[in-house]
C-alpha cells in the first residue's frame, strides 16, 4: 500500500511543469531550447514583417543600446556552453527590455500589442529554460544585466525607427543564437 502511494505521488509530481521523476538528457534539453528559439525566430519574422507593412521606413536604422553579435563563423564552431549560454541569456534579457520599451513607447503602435506580448512571453520562457539549463550544468549566473538607456523622446518617428532596428537586430541575434545552440548540442 505504501509503495503504491509513493508511485502515485511520483506520477503526480512528474506531471507538474518543471518537475520530472527522471531528469532529461542534455541533448533533449538542448532540443527543447532550440525548438523554443526557432519558434521565437518564426514569430519574430512574422511580427517584423507586420511592423514593416504597418510602419514602412527606408534605410538602415540603428540603436546603440542593442547587443552586438560579435562572433564569426570560425568562432561559432569553437563555442563553449559555459561561456556562451550566459551571454545568450544576457542578450535575450536586453532584447526583452527593448521590446518592453517599444510596446510602451508610443500609442501609435498599439495595434501591435498582441504581437509584442507574444514575443515578450516567448523570450521569458526561453530565458527561464536557459536559466534552468545553466543550473543543471552548474554554470554561474551572470549578475543581472544593466537595463539599457532608451531614447527620451518617443515621437512616432523615433519609435518607428527604433522598432525597425530592434526587429532587425533581434532577427539577426535569433538566427545566430539558433546556430550557437545547435553547436552546443552537438558538443554534448
PDB file of N, CA and C in Angstrom, residues 63 101 105-106 150-160 162:
ATOM      1  N   UNK A  63      20.370  51.520 -33.254  1.00  0.00           N
ATOM      2  CA  UNK A  63      20.039  51.817 -31.868  1.00  0.00           C
ATOM      3  C   UNK A  63      21.233  51.331 -31.054  1.00  0.00           C
ATOM      4  N   UNK A 101      10.112  48.380 -23.958  1.00  0.00           N
ATOM      5  CA  UNK A 101      10.156  49.827 -24.213  1.00  0.00           C
ATOM      6  C   UNK A 101       9.368  50.165 -25.476  1.00  0.00           C
ATOM      7  N   UNK A 105       6.365  52.689 -25.729  1.00  0.00           N
ATOM      8  CA  UNK A 105       6.915  53.961 -26.201  1.00  0.00           C
ATOM      9  C   UNK A 105       5.894  54.922 -26.780  1.00  0.00           C
ATOM     10  N   UNK A 106       4.953  54.433 -27.518  1.00  0.00           N
ATOM     11  CA  UNK A 106       4.025  55.371 -28.172  1.00  0.00           C
ATOM     12  C   UNK A 106       2.692  54.697 -28.434  1.00  0.00           C
ATOM     13  N   UNK A 150      17.126  54.077 -22.986  1.00  0.00           N
ATOM     14  CA  UNK A 150      16.327  54.195 -24.194  1.00  0.00           C
ATOM     15  C   UNK A 150      16.149  55.675 -24.543  1.00  0.00           C
ATOM     16  N   UNK A 151      15.799  55.959 -25.801  1.00  0.00           N
ATOM     17  CA  UNK A 151      15.599  57.361 -26.188  1.00  0.00           C
ATOM     18  C   UNK A 151      14.549  58.034 -25.297  1.00  0.00           C
ATOM     19  N   UNK A 152      14.855  59.249 -24.885  1.00  0.00           N
ATOM     20  CA  UNK A 152      13.914  60.001 -24.048  1.00  0.00           C
ATOM     21  C   UNK A 152      12.705  60.450 -24.846  1.00  0.00           C
ATOM     22  N   UNK A 153      12.945  60.818 -26.077  1.00  0.00           N
ATOM     23  CA  UNK A 153      11.873  61.292 -26.936  1.00  0.00           C
ATOM     24  C   UNK A 153      11.164  60.092 -27.553  1.00  0.00           C
ATOM     25  N   UNK A 154       9.848  60.081 -27.476  1.00  0.00           N
ATOM     26  CA  UNK A 154       9.092  58.985 -28.066  1.00  0.00           C
ATOM     27  C   UNK A 154       8.161  59.504 -29.151  1.00  0.00           C
ATOM     28  N   UNK A 155       8.724  60.313 -30.034  1.00  0.00           N
ATOM     29  CA  UNK A 155       7.940  60.761 -31.177  1.00  0.00           C
ATOM     30  C   UNK A 155       7.666  59.535 -32.058  1.00  0.00           C
ATOM     31  N   UNK A 156       6.592  59.576 -32.815  1.00  0.00           N
ATOM     32  CA  UNK A 156       6.298  58.422 -33.673  1.00  0.00           C
ATOM     33  C   UNK A 156       7.469  58.040 -34.584  1.00  0.00           C
ATOM     34  N   UNK A 157       8.182  59.023 -35.100  1.00  0.00           N
ATOM     35  CA  UNK A 157       9.301  58.729 -35.999  1.00  0.00           C
ATOM     36  C   UNK A 157      10.415  57.969 -35.274  1.00  0.00           C
ATOM     37  N   UNK A 158      10.759  58.394 -34.070  1.00  0.00           N
ATOM     38  CA  UNK A 158      11.806  57.715 -33.302  1.00  0.00           C
ATOM     39  C   UNK A 158      11.361  56.298 -32.940  1.00  0.00           C
ATOM     40  N   UNK A 159      10.110  56.150 -32.567  1.00  0.00           N
ATOM     41  CA  UNK A 159       9.595  54.822 -32.220  1.00  0.00           C
ATOM     42  C   UNK A 159       9.639  53.901 -33.437  1.00  0.00           C
ATOM     43  N   UNK A 160       9.253  54.394 -34.593  1.00  0.00           N
ATOM     44  CA  UNK A 160       9.261  53.580 -35.811  1.00  0.00           C
ATOM     45  C   UNK A 160      10.694  53.209 -36.192  1.00  0.00           C
ATOM     46  N   UNK A 162      13.297  53.056 -34.205  1.00  0.00           N
ATOM     47  CA  UNK A 162      13.780  52.131 -33.174  1.00  0.00           C
ATOM     48  C   UNK A 162      13.174  50.752 -33.363  1.00  0.00           C
TER      49      UNK A 162
END
